[in-house]
Amino acid sequence: GAGVSQSPRYKVAKRGQDVALRCDPISGHVSLFWYQQALGQGPEFLTYFQNEAQLDKSGLPSDRFFAERPEGSVSTLKIQRTQQEDSAVYLCASSAHAGTQYFGPGTRLTVL
Amino acid sequence: AQSVSQHNHHVILSEAASLELGCNYSYGGTVNLFWYVQYPGQHLQLLLKYFSGDPLVKGIKGFEAEFIKSKFSFNLRKPSVQWSDTAEYFCAVNEGSGGSNYKLTFGKGTLLTVNP
């Protein structure tokens, strides 16, 4: 596709449920990023992949958060035992080896 | 750790007014600087970027930004705004040179409302 796509666009989960958020980066982009954007805030870095290698996961807020990119293309962000404070928009971005990050539309997660 | 400050939370202008949105960052080393825009209902889009060279950068839709290293600033400007510029604007920075591909630190954003 022409841009970064994310699915689902909206997700409502009950507290304690597990969720999986998908990101399809721009074809050929080596690097992939996940960000979390809380209401009224700018995006905050979660994790970074270069191909299939997760090079930085320093932004993941707890061990309930897990991300993978097994074949160096599609990535999944998984949140286990969701809590209300996990409610946010989760953004995925991709970029070529050295360049601008292009963002997807995000997944809005609401935890009830 | 880096931080990015956008001092204006909400700016309201009339069409044809001039715009300047402030952005200051905390990191003292080499940085790459970006302005992203998010129009209502749309995803984040790159407006302009600075990696090196001429500190006055021109972007899409008539926007420009000036990197002033001594002030750690990268303010966004437009001489005459349009109603269609209504959006949220985010300043962002990452470390490194040559557009190195690493995590961005964002400001909290400035909501711009342009009244017709």
Short mmCIF file of C-alpha atoms in Angstrom, two decimals:
data_model
loop_
_atom_site.label_atom_id
_atom_site.label_comp_id
_atom_site.label_asym_id
_atom_site.label_seq_id
_atom_site.Cartn_x
_atom_site.Cartn_y
_atom_site.Cartn_z
CA GLY A 1 0.00 0.00 0.00
CA ALA A 2 0.87 3.63 -0.23
CA GLY A 3 1.17 4.28 3.47
CA VAL A 4 1.37 2.73 6.90
CA SER A 5 -1.80 0.90 7.83
CA GLN A 6 -2.99 -0.16 11.27
CA SER A 7 -5.77 -2.40 12.45
CA PRO A 8 -8.12 -2.31 14.13
CA ARG A 9 -8.73 1.43 14.04
CA TYR A 10 -10.76 1.22 17.26
CA LYS A 11 -10.63 -1.34 20.02
CA VAL A 12 -12.70 -1.52 23.19
CA ALA A 13 -11.50 -3.95 25.80
CA LYS A 14 -12.67 -4.86 29.25
CA ARG A 15 -10.08 -4.46 31.97
CA GLY A 16 -7.99 -7.60 32.17
CA GLN A 17 -8.41 -8.62 28.54
CA ASP A 18 -5.48 -9.09 26.19
CA VAL A 19 -5.34 -7.07 22.96
CA ALA A 20 -3.23 -7.26 19.80
CA LEU A 21 -2.67 -4.28 17.54
CA ARG A 22 -1.32 -4.72 14.04
CA CYS A 23 0.90 -2.49 11.92
CA ASP A 24 1.66 -2.86 8.21
CA PRO A 25 4.59 -0.58 7.36
CA ILE A 26 5.40 0.93 4.01
CA SER A 27 6.86 -1.79 1.81
CA GLY A 28 10.64 -1.92 2.05
CA HIS A 29 10.93 0.21 5.14
CA VAL A 30 13.59 -1.21 7.40
CA SER A 31 12.65 0.58 10.59
CA LEU A 32 9.41 0.42 12.51
CA PHE A 33 8.38 2.34 15.60
CA TRP A 34 5.49 2.17 18.05
CA TYR A 35 4.32 5.24 19.95
CA GLN A 36 1.61 5.80 22.54
CA GLN A 37 -0.42 9.01 22.47
CA ALA A 38 -2.51 9.79 25.51
CA LEU A 39 -5.31 12.33 25.29
CA GLY A 40 -3.96 15.86 25.04
CA GLN A 41 -0.34 14.72 24.78
CA GLY A 42 2.20 14.21 22.04
CA PRO A 43 3.18 10.71 20.97
CA GLU A 44 5.61 8.93 23.28
CA PHE A 45 8.10 6.35 22.07
CA LEU A 46 7.48 2.72 22.99
CA THR A 47 9.76 0.53 20.91
CA TYR A 48 11.88 0.35 17.74
CA PHE A 49 12.64 -2.44 15.27
CA GLN A 50 15.23 -2.61 12.58
CA ASN A 51 14.05 -5.42 10.33
CA GLU A 52 13.09 -8.20 12.75
CA ALA A 53 15.42 -7.07 15.53
CA GLN A 54 13.93 -5.13 18.41
CA LEU A 55 16.72 -2.67 19.10
CA ASP A 56 15.06 -0.51 21.73
CA LYS A 57 12.14 -1.30 23.99
CA SER A 58 12.93 1.25 26.64
CA GLY A 59 9.60 3.01 26.27
CA LEU A 60 7.37 0.03 26.98
CA PRO A 61 5.59 1.02 30.22
CA SER A 62 5.43 -2.44 31.78
CA ASP A 63 6.07 -6.11 31.11
CA ARG A 64 2.43 -6.37 30.04
CA PHE A 65 3.47 -4.74 26.78
CA PHE A 66 5.15 -6.87 24.13
CA ALA A 67 5.97 -6.17 20.49
CA GLU A 68 7.20 -8.36 17.70
CA ARG A 69 8.11 -8.19 14.04
CA PRO A 70 9.06 -11.77 13.22
CA GLU A 71 9.64 -11.42 9.46
CA GLY A 72 10.83 -7.85 9.40
CA SER A 73 7.60 -6.51 7.94
CA VAL A 74 4.28 -6.60 9.82
CA SER A 75 4.46 -5.85 13.52
CA THR A 76 2.13 -6.61 16.38
CA LEU A 77 1.90 -4.77 19.69
CA LYS A 78 0.34 -6.93 22.37
CA ILE A 79 -0.96 -5.70 25.68
CA GLN A 80 -1.77 -8.29 28.29
CA ARG A 81 -4.25 -7.83 31.14
CA THR A 82 -5.23 -4.35 29.96
CA GLN A 83 -5.70 -1.59 32.52
CA GLN A 84 -7.62 1.67 32.24
CA GLU A 85 -4.38 3.63 32.05
CA ASP A 86 -3.57 1.78 28.81
CA SER A 87 -6.33 3.71 27.06
CA ALA A 88 -4.64 5.76 24.36
CA VAL A 89 -3.99 5.96 20.64
CA TYR A 90 -1.23 3.60 19.57
CA LEU A 91 0.69 4.86 16.57
CA CYS A 92 2.96 2.93 14.28
CA ALA A 93 5.56 4.60 12.07
CA SER A 94 8.02 3.28 9.53
CA SER A 95 11.01 4.69 7.76
CA ALA A 96 13.68 3.77 5.28
CA HIS A 97 17.16 3.08 6.57
CA ALA A 98 17.87 6.73 7.23
CA GLY A 99 14.99 9.12 6.95
CA THR A 100 11.66 10.50 7.91
CA GLN A 101 9.18 8.49 9.91
CA TYR A 102 5.78 8.04 8.29
CA PHE A 103 2.88 7.47 10.60
CA GLY A 104 -0.18 5.30 10.35
CA PRO A 105 -3.69 6.36 11.40
CA GLY A 106 -3.36 4.77 14.83
CA THR A 107 -5.46 2.40 16.88
CA ARG A 108 -7.62 4.02 19.55
CA LEU A 109 -7.76 1.66 22.53
CA THR A 110 -10.39 2.18 25.19
CA VAL A 111 -10.21 0.01 28.29
CA LEU A 112 -13.40 -0.10 30.31
CA ALA B 1 16.80 12.82 28.41
CA GLN B 2 15.49 15.04 25.68
CA SER B 3 12.42 17.15 26.12
CA VAL B 4 10.48 19.33 23.72
CA SER B 5 8.42 22.31 24.83
CA GLN B 6 5.62 23.85 22.85
CA HIS B 7 4.54 26.87 24.79
CA ASN B 8 1.23 27.53 23.10
CA HIS B 9 -1.47 24.98 23.85
CA HIS B 10 -4.18 26.56 21.72
CA VAL B 11 -3.82 29.38 19.21
CA ILE B 12 -6.81 31.06 17.59
CA LEU B 13 -6.30 33.24 14.52
CA SER B 14 -8.35 34.81 11.78
CA GLU B 15 -7.66 33.99 8.17
CA ALA B 16 -4.73 35.94 6.67
CA ALA B 17 -3.12 36.46 10.07
CA SER B 18 0.53 35.51 10.50
CA LEU B 19 1.45 32.46 12.52
CA GLU B 20 4.40 31.61 14.72
CA LEU B 21 4.39 28.51 16.91
CA GLY B 22 7.19 28.12 19.41
CA CYS B 23 9.26 24.99 19.93
CA ASN B 24 12.25 24.57 22.23
CA TYR B 25 14.21 21.41 22.92
CA SER B 26 16.60 20.44 25.66
CA TYR B 27 19.26 18.27 24.01
CA GLY B 28 22.68 19.88 23.55
CA GLY B 29 24.13 17.59 20.91
CA THR B 30 23.39 17.19 17.22
CA VAL B 31 19.69 16.99 16.57
CA ASN B 32 17.25 16.49 13.75
CA LEU B 33 14.10 18.59 14.01
CA PHE B 34 10.62 18.04 12.65
CA TRP B 35 7.20 19.60 12.54
CA TYR B 36 4.29 17.24 12.06
CA VAL B 37 0.66 18.24 11.50
CA GLN B 38 -2.51 16.34 12.27
CA TYR B 39 -5.61 17.59 10.48
CA PRO B 40 -8.97 16.67 12.02
CA GLY B 41 -9.64 12.97 11.52
CA GLN B 42 -6.33 12.35 9.77
CA HIS B 43 -3.00 10.86 10.74
CA LEU B 44 0.23 12.65 11.53
CA GLN B 45 1.89 14.09 8.43
CA LEU B 46 5.32 15.60 8.03
CA LEU B 47 5.24 19.35 7.47
CA LEU B 48 8.98 20.00 7.33
CA LYS B 49 12.28 18.80 8.71
CA TYR B 50 15.79 20.02 9.46
CA PHE B 51 18.81 17.75 9.38
CA SER B 52 21.67 20.11 8.52
CA GLY B 53 22.59 23.04 6.29
CA ASP B 54 20.47 26.14 5.84
CA PRO B 55 18.73 26.75 9.17
CA LEU B 56 15.68 28.20 7.41
CA VAL B 57 13.64 25.28 6.20
CA LYS B 58 10.68 25.50 3.87
CA GLY B 59 7.94 22.89 3.98
CA ILE B 60 4.63 22.15 2.39
CA LYS B 61 1.68 24.54 2.22
CA GLY B 62 3.76 27.68 2.71
CA PHE B 63 5.13 26.76 6.13
CA GLU B 64 8.70 27.42 7.17
CA ALA B 65 10.76 26.97 10.30
CA GLU B 66 14.02 28.41 11.54
CA PHE B 67 16.56 26.46 13.55
CA ILE B 68 18.36 28.73 16.03
CA LYS B 69 20.98 26.56 17.70
CA SER B 70 21.91 29.14 20.35
CA LYS B 71 18.31 29.30 21.51
CA PHE B 72 17.58 25.57 21.11
CA SER B 73 14.55 26.62 19.10
CA PHE B 74 12.78 25.53 15.93
CA ASN B 75 9.78 27.84 15.55
CA LEU B 76 7.18 27.27 12.86
CA ARG B 77 5.93 30.20 10.80
CA LYS B 78 3.44 31.00 8.07
CA PRO B 79 2.86 34.54 6.81
CA SER B 80 -0.85 34.14 6.10
CA VAL B 81 -2.95 31.29 7.50
CA GLN B 82 -6.01 29.76 5.89
CA TRP B 83 -9.03 28.08 7.41
CA SER B 84 -7.67 24.78 6.10
CA ASP B 85 -4.63 25.15 8.37
CA THR B 86 -6.82 24.33 11.36
CA ALA B 87 -5.06 21.35 12.87
CA GLU B 88 -2.80 20.21 15.69
CA TYR B 89 0.90 20.86 15.21
CA PHE B 90 3.63 18.82 16.86
CA CYS B 91 7.31 19.64 17.12
CA ALA B 92 9.65 16.65 17.41
CA VAL B 93 13.36 15.99 17.75
CA ASN B 94 15.69 13.04 17.50
CA GLU B 95 19.38 12.72 18.17
CA GLY B 96 22.07 12.23 15.63
CA SER B 97 23.19 13.57 12.30
CA GLY B 98 22.31 12.91 8.71
CA GLY B 99 18.70 12.13 9.51
CA SER B 100 19.61 9.10 11.54
CA ASN B 101 16.68 6.94 12.01
CA TYR B 102 15.76 6.83 15.64
CA LYS B 103 13.05 7.56 18.11
CA LEU B 104 11.34 10.90 18.11
CA THR B 105 10.60 12.98 21.18
CA PHE B 106 7.47 15.05 20.67
CA GLY B 107 6.12 18.17 22.27
CA LYS B 108 2.58 18.18 23.61
CA GLY B 109 1.25 19.84 20.49
CA THR B 110 -0.40 23.15 19.66
CA LEU B 111 -3.97 23.25 18.47
CA LEU B 112 -4.41 25.92 15.81
CA THR B 113 -7.90 27.15 15.07
CA VAL B 114 -8.29 29.48 12.10
CA ASN B 115 -11.57 31.34 11.90
CA PRO B 116 -12.87 32.26 8.45
#
